[in-house]
Amino acid sequence: MICPDMTAFAAALPRAGALAGLDLGTKTIGVAVSDGLRQVASPLTVIRRVKFTQDAAAVLALAAERGLAGLVLGLPLNMDGSEGPRAQSTRAFARNLERLTPLPIGFWDERLSTVAAERALIEGDTSRRRRAEVIDQVAAGYILQGALDRLRYLG
């Protein structure tokens, strides 16, 4: 079920259970997961994109393996808040994924998440090669942490 906002997403979730944050790129999907109490997001892995069926199978296998309660997709809005082609692509991915899973799916504004992830990796003295390998999963962590903070605020 796709939730139009974080309030609806919070209402659709069980009381406890880990969530996954997804940073959908054209070549990769960065994945982060939370703890069961939804306090902390941790970068997990990067899924290399092939085609939707394989991408969705990888995401849903991970969700089943970890017993996830919901999915948060980063929504790449333009800086003025409007939705461009990438946001439409993310919404299409969510619509197609919704047909394959009963898990609630929410969106979180991902503007500047990759910039923040890059900055954190540079501050951590991460090599250029290593940054390229993990940037998507770290960005997914920023996306998920923002959603977790909002969910906690909603109570």
Coordinates of N, CA, C and O in Angstrom, one line a residue:
M1 N 0.8 -1.2 0.0 CA 0.0 0.0 0.0 C 0.9 1.2 0.0 O 1.8 1.4 0.8
I2 N 0.6 2.1 -0.9 CA 1.4 3.4 -1.0 C 0.7 4.4 -0.1 O -0.5 4.6 -0.3
C3 N 1.4 5.0 0.7 CA 0.9 6.0 1.7 C 1.2 7.4 1.1 O 2.4 7.7 0.8
P4 N 0.2 8.3 1.1 CA 0.4 9.6 0.5 C 1.3 10.5 1.3 O 2.0 11.4 0.8
D5 N 1.4 10.3 2.6 CA 2.3 11.1 3.5 C 2.7 10.3 4.7 O 2.3 9.2 4.9
M6 N 3.6 10.9 5.5 CA 4.2 10.2 6.6 C 3.1 9.9 7.7 O 3.2 8.9 8.4
T7 N 2.1 10.7 7.8 CA 1.0 10.4 8.8 C 0.3 9.1 8.4 O 0.1 8.2 9.3
A8 N 0.0 9.0 7.2 CA -0.7 7.7 6.7 C 0.3 6.6 6.8 O -0.2 5.4 7.1
F9 N 1.5 6.8 6.5 CA 2.5 5.7 6.6 C 2.6 5.2 8.0 O 2.6 4.0 8.3
A10 N 2.7 6.2 9.0 CA 2.8 5.8 10.4 C 1.5 5.0 10.8 O 1.7 4.0 11.5
A11 N 0.4 5.4 10.3 CA -0.9 4.7 10.7 C -0.9 3.2 10.1 O -1.5 2.3 10.7
A12 N -0.2 3.0 8.9 CA -0.2 1.7 8.3 C 0.8 0.8 8.9 O 0.7 -0.4 8.6
L13 N 1.7 1.3 9.6 CA 2.8 0.4 10.2 C 2.3 -0.3 11.5 O 1.6 0.3 12.3
P14 N 2.9 -1.5 11.7 CA 2.7 -2.1 13.0 C 3.4 -1.3 14.1 O 4.3 -0.4 13.8
R15 N 3.2 -1.5 15.4 CA 3.8 -0.8 16.4 C 5.3 -0.8 16.4 O 6.0 0.1 16.8
A16 N 5.9 -2.0 16.1 CA 7.3 -2.1 16.0 C 7.7 -2.9 14.8 O 6.8 -3.5 14.2
G17 N 9.0 -2.9 14.5 CA 9.4 -3.6 13.3 C 10.3 -2.7 12.5 O 10.1 -1.5 12.4
A18 N 11.4 -3.3 11.9 CA 12.4 -2.5 11.2 C 11.8 -2.0 9.9 O 10.9 -2.6 9.3
L19 N 12.4 -0.9 9.4 CA 12.0 -0.4 8.1 C 13.2 -0.4 7.2 O 14.4 -0.4 7.7
A20 N 13.0 -0.3 5.9 CA 14.1 -0.1 5.0 C 14.0 1.2 4.3 O 12.8 1.6 4.0
G21 N 15.1 1.9 4.0 CA 15.1 3.1 3.2 C 15.8 2.8 1.9 O 16.8 2.1 1.9
L22 N 15.2 3.2 0.8 CA 15.8 3.0 -0.5 C 16.1 4.3 -1.2 O 15.3 5.2 -1.3
D23 N 17.3 4.3 -1.8 CA 17.7 5.5 -2.6 C 17.8 4.9 -4.0 O 18.8 4.2 -4.4
L24 N 16.8 5.2 -4.8 CA 16.7 4.6 -6.2 C 17.5 5.5 -7.1 O 17.1 6.7 -7.4
G25 N 18.5 4.9 -7.7 CA 19.3 5.6 -8.7 C 19.0 4.9 -10.0 O 18.3 3.9 -10.1
T26 N 19.6 5.4 -11.1 CA 19.4 4.7 -12.4 C 20.2 3.4 -12.5 O 19.8 2.5 -13.2
K27 N 21.3 3.3 -11.8 CA 22.2 2.2 -11.9 C 22.2 1.3 -10.6 O 22.5 0.1 -10.7
T28 N 21.9 1.9 -9.5 CA 21.9 1.2 -8.2 C 20.7 1.6 -7.3 O 20.1 2.6 -7.6
I29 N 20.5 0.7 -6.3 CA 19.5 1.1 -5.3 C 20.3 1.0 -4.0 O 20.7 -0.1 -3.6
G30 N 20.4 2.1 -3.3 CA 21.1 2.1 -2.0 C 20.0 1.6 -1.0 O 18.9 2.0 -1.0
V31 N 20.5 0.8 0.0 CA 19.5 0.2 1.0 C 20.1 0.5 2.3 O 21.3 0.2 2.6
A32 N 19.2 1.0 3.2 CA 19.5 1.1 4.6 C 18.4 0.5 5.4 O 17.3 0.4 4.9
V33 N 18.7 0.0 6.6 CA 17.6 -0.6 7.5 C 17.7 0.1 8.8 O 18.7 0.6 9.3
S34 N 16.6 0.0 9.5 CA 16.5 0.5 10.9 C 16.5 -0.7 11.9 O 16.3 -1.8 11.5
D35 N 16.7 -0.3 13.1 CA 16.5 -1.3 14.2 C 15.0 -1.5 14.4 O 14.2 -0.8 13.8
G36 N 14.6 -2.5 15.1 CA 13.2 -2.9 15.3 C 12.4 -1.8 16.0 O 11.2 -1.7 15.8
L37 N 13.1 -1.0 16.8 CA 12.4 0.1 17.5 C 12.3 1.4 16.7 O 11.8 2.4 17.2
R38 N 12.9 1.4 15.5 CA 12.9 2.5 14.6 C 13.6 3.7 15.1 O 13.1 4.9 15.0
Q39 N 14.8 3.5 15.7 CA 15.5 4.6 16.3 C 16.6 5.1 15.4 O 16.9 6.3 15.2
V40 N 17.4 4.1 14.8 CA 18.6 4.4 14.1 C 18.6 3.7 12.7 O 18.3 2.5 12.6
A41 N 19.0 4.4 11.7 CA 19.1 3.9 10.3 C 20.6 3.5 10.1 O 21.5 4.3 10.5
S42 N 20.8 2.4 9.5 CA 22.2 1.9 9.2 C 22.3 1.5 7.7 O 21.4 0.8 7.2
P43 N 23.2 2.1 7.0 CA 23.5 1.7 5.6 C 23.7 0.2 5.6 O 24.4 -0.4 6.4
L44 N 23.1 -0.5 4.6 CA 23.2 -2.0 4.5 C 24.0 -2.4 3.2 O 25.0 -3.1 3.3
T45 N 23.4 -2.1 2.1 CA 24.0 -2.6 0.9 C 23.6 -1.8 -0.3 O 22.8 -0.9 -0.2
V46 N 24.1 -2.2 -1.5 CA 23.8 -1.5 -2.8 C 23.3 -2.7 -3.7 O 24.0 -3.6 -3.8
I47 N 22.2 -2.5 -4.3 CA 21.7 -3.4 -5.3 C 21.9 -2.9 -6.7 O 21.5 -1.7 -6.9
R48 N 22.6 -3.6 -7.5 CA 22.9 -3.2 -8.9 C 21.6 -3.4 -9.7 O 21.0 -4.5 -9.7
R49 N 21.1 -2.3 -10.3 CA 19.8 -2.4 -11.0 C 20.0 -3.2 -12.4 O 21.0 -3.0 -13.1
V50 N 19.0 -4.0 -12.7 CA 19.0 -4.7 -13.9 C 17.8 -4.4 -14.7 O 17.8 -3.7 -15.7
K51 N 16.6 -4.9 -14.2 CA 15.3 -4.5 -14.7 C 14.4 -4.6 -13.5 O 14.7 -5.2 -12.5
F52 N 13.2 -4.1 -13.6 CA 12.3 -4.0 -12.5 C 12.1 -5.3 -11.8 O 12.2 -5.4 -10.5
T53 N 11.8 -6.4 -12.5 CA 11.4 -7.6 -11.8 C 12.6 -8.1 -11.0 O 12.4 -8.6 -9.8
Q54 N 13.8 -8.0 -11.4 CA 15.0 -8.4 -10.6 C 15.2 -7.5 -9.5 O 15.6 -7.9 -8.4
D55 N 15.1 -6.2 -9.8 CA 15.3 -5.2 -8.7 C 14.3 -5.4 -7.6 O 14.6 -5.4 -6.4
A56 N 13.0 -5.6 -7.9 CA 11.9 -5.8 -6.9 C 12.2 -7.1 -6.2 O 12.0 -7.1 -5.0
A57 N 12.6 -8.1 -6.9 CA 12.8 -9.4 -6.2 C 13.9 -9.3 -5.2 O 13.9 -9.8 -4.1
A58 N 15.0 -8.5 -5.5 CA 16.1 -8.3 -4.6 C 15.6 -7.5 -3.3 O 15.9 -7.9 -2.2
V59 N 14.8 -6.5 -3.6 CA 14.3 -5.7 -2.5 C 13.4 -6.5 -1.6 O 13.5 -6.5 -0.3
L60 N 12.5 -7.3 -2.2 CA 11.5 -8.1 -1.4 C 12.2 -9.2 -0.7 O 11.7 -9.6 0.4
A61 N 13.2 -9.8 -1.3 CA 14.0 -10.9 -0.6 C 14.6 -10.3 0.6 O 14.6 -10.9 1.7
L62 N 15.2 -9.1 0.5 CA 15.8 -8.5 1.7 C 14.7 -8.2 2.7 O 15.0 -8.4 3.9
A63 N 13.6 -7.7 2.3 CA 12.5 -7.4 3.2 C 12.0 -8.7 4.0 O 11.8 -8.6 5.2
A64 N 11.9 -9.8 3.3 CA 11.5 -11.0 3.9 C 12.6 -11.5 4.8 O 12.3 -12.0 6.0
E65 N 13.8 -11.5 4.4 CA 14.9 -12.0 5.2 C 15.1 -11.2 6.5 O 15.3 -11.8 7.6
R66 N 14.8 -9.9 6.5 CA 14.9 -9.1 7.7 C 13.6 -8.9 8.4 O 13.6 -8.2 9.4
G67 N 12.5 -9.4 7.9 CA 11.2 -9.2 8.5 C 10.8 -7.7 8.6 O 10.3 -7.3 9.7
L68 N 11.0 -7.0 7.5 CA 10.7 -5.6 7.5 C 9.2 -5.3 7.6 O 8.4 -6.0 7.1
A69 N 8.9 -4.1 8.3 CA 7.5 -3.7 8.4 C 7.1 -2.7 7.4 O 5.9 -2.5 7.2
G70 N 8.0 -2.1 6.7 CA 7.7 -1.1 5.7 C 8.9 -0.6 4.9 O 10.0 -0.9 5.3
L71 N 8.6 0.1 3.8 CA 9.7 0.6 2.9 C 9.5 2.1 2.8 O 8.4 2.6 2.6
V72 N 10.6 2.8 2.9 CA 10.6 4.3 2.6 C 11.5 4.5 1.4 O 12.7 4.2 1.4
L73 N 10.9 5.1 0.4 CA 11.6 5.4 -0.8 C 12.0 6.9 -0.8 O 11.1 7.8 -0.6
G74 N 13.2 7.2 -1.2 CA 13.6 8.6 -1.3 C 13.0 9.2 -2.5 O 13.0 8.6 -3.6
L75 N 12.3 10.3 -2.4 CA 11.6 11.0 -3.5 C 12.5 12.2 -3.9 O 12.6 13.1 -3.2
P76 N 13.1 12.1 -5.1 CA 14.0 13.1 -5.6 C 13.3 14.3 -6.2 O 13.1 14.5 -7.4
L77 N 12.8 15.2 -5.3 CA 12.2 16.4 -5.7 C 13.2 17.4 -6.2 O 14.4 17.4 -5.8
N78 N 12.7 18.3 -7.0 CA 13.6 19.4 -7.5 C 13.7 20.4 -6.3 O 13.0 20.4 -5.3
M79 N 14.7 21.3 -6.4 CA 15.0 22.2 -5.3 C 13.8 23.1 -5.0 O 13.7 23.6 -3.9
D80 N 12.9 23.4 -6.0 CA 11.8 24.2 -5.7 C 10.6 23.4 -5.2 O 9.5 23.9 -5.0
G81 N 10.8 22.1 -5.0 CA 9.7 21.3 -4.4 C 8.9 20.6 -5.5 O 8.0 19.7 -5.1
S82 N 9.1 20.9 -6.7 CA 8.3 20.2 -7.8 C 8.8 18.9 -8.1 O 10.0 18.5 -7.7
E83 N 8.0 18.1 -8.8 CA 8.5 16.7 -9.2 C 8.9 16.7 -10.6 O 8.1 17.1 -11.5
G84 N 10.0 16.2 -10.9 CA 10.5 16.0 -12.2 C 10.5 14.6 -12.7 O 9.8 13.7 -12.0
P85 N 11.2 14.2 -13.7 CA 11.2 12.9 -14.3 C 11.7 11.8 -13.3 O 11.2 10.7 -13.2
R86 N 12.7 12.1 -12.5 CA 13.2 11.2 -11.5 C 12.2 10.8 -10.4 O 12.1 9.7 -10.0
A87 N 11.5 11.9 -10.0 CA 10.4 11.6 -9.0 C 9.3 10.8 -9.6 O 8.8 9.9 -8.9
Q88 N 8.9 11.1 -10.8 CA 7.9 10.3 -11.5 C 8.4 8.8 -11.6 O 7.6 7.9 -11.5
S89 N 9.6 8.6 -11.9 CA 10.2 7.3 -12.0 C 10.1 6.5 -10.7 O 9.8 5.3 -10.6
T90 N 10.4 7.2 -9.6 CA 10.3 6.7 -8.3 C 8.9 6.3 -7.9 O 8.7 5.2 -7.4
R91 N 8.0 7.1 -8.3 CA 6.6 6.8 -8.0 C 6.1 5.6 -8.8 O 5.3 4.8 -8.3
A92 N 6.6 5.5 -10.1 CA 6.3 4.3 -10.9 C 6.8 3.1 -10.3 O 6.1 2.0 -10.3
F93 N 8.1 3.1 -9.8 CA 8.7 2.0 -9.1 C 7.8 1.6 -8.0 O 7.5 0.4 -7.8
A94 N 7.4 2.5 -7.2 CA 6.5 2.2 -6.0 C 5.2 1.6 -6.4 O 4.7 0.6 -5.8
R95 N 4.6 2.1 -7.5 CA 3.3 1.6 -7.9 C 3.5 0.1 -8.4 O 2.6 -0.8 -8.1
N96 N 4.6 -0.2 -9.1 CA 4.8 -1.5 -9.5 C 5.1 -2.4 -8.3 O 4.7 -3.6 -8.3
L97 N 5.9 -1.9 -7.4 CA 6.3 -2.7 -6.2 C 5.0 -3.0 -5.3 O 4.9 -4.1 -4.7
E98 N 4.1 -2.0 -5.3 CA 2.9 -2.2 -4.5 C 2.1 -3.4 -4.9 O 1.5 -4.1 -4.1
R99 N 2.2 -3.8 -6.2 CA 1.4 -4.9 -6.7 C 2.0 -6.3 -6.2 O 1.4 -7.3 -6.2
L100 N 3.3 -6.2 -5.7 CA 4.0 -7.4 -5.3 C 4.1 -7.6 -3.8 O 4.6 -8.7 -3.4
T101 N 3.8 -6.6 -3.0 CA 3.9 -6.7 -1.6 C 2.8 -6.0 -0.8 O 2.4 -5.0 -1.3
P102 N 2.4 -6.5 0.4 CA 1.5 -5.8 1.2 C 2.1 -4.8 2.1 O 1.4 -4.1 2.8
L103 N 3.4 -4.7 2.1 CA 4.1 -3.8 3.0 C 3.8 -2.3 2.6 O 3.6 -2.0 1.5
P104 N 3.6 -1.5 3.7 CA 3.3 -0.1 3.4 C 4.6 0.6 2.8 O 5.7 0.3 3.2
I105 N 4.3 1.5 1.8 CA 5.4 2.2 1.1 C 5.2 3.7 1.3 O 4.1 4.2 1.1
G106 N 6.2 4.3 1.9 CA 6.1 5.8 2.1 C 7.2 6.5 1.3 O 8.2 5.8 0.8
F107 N 7.1 7.8 1.2 CA 8.1 8.6 0.5 C 8.7 9.6 1.4 O 8.1 10.1 2.3
W108 N 10.0 9.9 1.2 CA 10.7 10.9 2.0 C 11.5 11.7 1.1 O 12.2 11.2 0.2
D109 N 11.4 13.0 1.2 CA 12.1 14.0 0.4 C 13.6 13.7 0.5 O 14.2 13.8 1.6
E110 N 14.2 13.4 -0.6 CA 15.7 13.1 -0.5 C 16.6 14.2 -1.0 O 17.8 14.0 -1.2
R111 N 16.0 15.4 -1.2 CA 16.9 16.5 -1.6 C 18.1 16.6 -0.7 O 18.0 16.6 0.5
L112 N 19.3 16.7 -1.4 CA 20.6 16.9 -0.7 C 21.0 15.7 0.1 O 22.0 15.8 0.8
S113 N 20.3 14.5 0.1 CA 20.8 13.4 0.9 C 22.1 12.9 0.4 O 23.0 12.5 1.2
T114 N 22.3 12.9 -0.9 CA 23.6 12.4 -1.5 C 24.7 13.4 -1.1 O 25.9 13.0 -0.8
V115 N 24.4 14.7 -1.1 CA 25.4 15.7 -0.8 C 25.8 15.5 0.7 O 27.0 15.5 1.0
A116 N 24.8 15.3 1.6 CA 25.1 15.1 3.0 C 25.9 13.8 3.2 O 26.9 13.8 4.0
A117 N 25.6 12.7 2.5 CA 26.3 11.5 2.6 C 27.8 11.7 2.1 O 28.7 11.2 2.7
E118 N 27.9 12.4 1.0 CA 29.3 12.6 0.4 C 30.1 13.4 1.4 O 31.3 13.1 1.7
R119 N 29.5 14.4 2.0 CA 30.2 15.3 3.0 C 30.6 14.4 4.2 O 31.8 14.6 4.7
A120 N 29.7 13.6 4.7 CA 30.1 12.7 5.9 C 31.2 11.8 5.5 O 32.1 11.5 6.4
L121 N 31.2 11.2 4.3 CA 32.2 10.3 3.9 C 33.6 11.0 3.8 O 34.6 10.4 4.2
I122 N 33.6 12.2 3.3 CA 34.8 13.0 3.1 C 35.3 13.3 4.5 O 36.5 13.2 4.8
E123 N 34.4 13.7 5.4 CA 34.9 14.1 6.8 C 35.4 12.8 7.5 O 36.3 12.9 8.3
G124 N 34.9 11.6 7.1 CA 35.4 10.4 7.7 C 36.7 9.9 7.0 O 37.1 8.8 7.2
D125 N 37.3 10.7 6.1 CA 38.5 10.4 5.4 C 38.4 9.1 4.6 O 39.3 8.3 4.5
T126 N 37.2 8.9 3.9 CA 37.0 7.8 3.1 C 37.6 8.0 1.7 O 37.4 9.1 1.2
S127 N 38.3 7.0 1.2 CA 38.9 7.2 -0.1 C 37.8 7.4 -1.2 O 36.7 7.0 -1.0
R128 N 38.3 8.0 -2.3 CA 37.4 8.2 -3.4 C 36.7 6.9 -3.9 O 35.5 6.9 -4.2
R129 N 37.5 5.9 -4.0 CA 37.0 4.6 -4.5 C 36.0 4.0 -3.6 O 34.9 3.6 -4.0
R130 N 36.2 4.1 -2.3 CA 35.3 3.6 -1.3 C 34.0 4.4 -1.2 O 32.9 3.9 -1.1
R131 N 34.2 5.7 -1.4 CA 33.0 6.6 -1.4 C 32.1 6.2 -2.6 O 30.9 6.1 -2.4
A132 N 32.7 5.9 -3.7 CA 31.8 5.5 -4.9 C 31.1 4.2 -4.6 O 30.0 4.1 -5.1
E133 N 31.7 3.3 -3.9 CA 31.1 2.1 -3.6 C 29.9 2.2 -2.6 O 28.9 1.4 -2.7
V134 N 30.0 3.1 -1.6 CA 29.0 3.1 -0.5 C 28.1 4.3 -0.5 O 27.2 4.4 0.3
I135 N 28.3 5.3 -1.4 CA 27.6 6.5 -1.4 C 26.0 6.3 -1.4 O 25.3 7.0 -0.6
D136 N 25.6 5.4 -2.2 CA 24.1 5.2 -2.3 C 23.5 4.6 -1.0 O 22.4 5.0 -0.6
Q137 N 24.2 3.7 -0.4 CA 23.7 3.1 0.8 C 23.8 4.1 2.0 O 22.9 4.1 2.8
V138 N 24.8 5.0 2.0 CA 24.8 6.0 3.0 C 23.7 7.0 2.8 O 23.1 7.5 3.7
A139 N 23.5 7.4 1.5 CA 22.4 8.3 1.2 C 21.0 7.7 1.6 O 20.2 8.4 2.2
A140 N 20.9 6.4 1.4 CA 19.7 5.7 1.9 C 19.5 5.8 3.4 O 18.4 5.9 3.9
G141 N 20.6 5.7 4.1 CA 20.6 5.9 5.5 C 20.1 7.3 5.9 O 19.4 7.4 6.9
Y142 N 20.6 8.3 5.2 CA 20.1 9.7 5.5 C 18.6 9.8 5.2 O 17.9 10.4 6.0
I143 N 18.1 9.2 4.2 CA 16.7 9.2 3.8 C 15.9 8.5 4.9 O 14.9 9.1 5.4
L144 N 16.3 7.3 5.3 CA 15.6 6.6 6.3 C 15.6 7.3 7.7 O 14.6 7.3 8.4
Q145 N 16.8 7.8 8.0 CA 16.9 8.5 9.3 C 15.9 9.7 9.4 O 15.3 9.9 10.4
G146 N 15.8 10.4 8.3 CA 14.9 11.5 8.3 C 13.4 11.1 8.5 O 12.7 11.7 9.2
A147 N 13.1 10.0 7.8 CA 11.7 9.4 8.0 C 11.5 8.9 9.4 O 10.4 9.1 10.0
L148 N 12.5 8.2 10.0 CA 12.4 7.7 11.4 C 12.2 8.9 12.3 O 11.4 8.8 13.2
D149 N 12.9 10.0 12.1 CA 12.8 11.1 13.0 C 11.4 11.7 12.9 O 10.8 12.1 13.9
R150 N 10.9 11.7 11.7 CA 9.5 12.2 11.5 C 8.5 11.3 12.2 O 7.5 11.8 12.8
L151 N 8.6 10.0 12.0 CA 7.7 9.0 12.6 C 7.7 9.2 14.1 O 6.7 9.1 14.8
R152 N 8.9 9.3 14.7 CA 9.0 9.5 16.1 C 8.3 10.8 16.6 O 7.6 10.8 17.6
Y153 N 8.4 11.8 15.8 CA 7.8 13.1 16.1 C 6.2 12.9 16.1 O 5.5 13.5 16.9
L154 N 5.8 12.1 15.1 CA 4.3 11.9 15.0 C 3.8 11.1 16.1 O 2.6 11.0 16.4
G155 N 4.7 10.4 16.8 CA 4.3 9.7 18.1 C 3.9 8.3 17.9 O 3.3 7.7 18.7

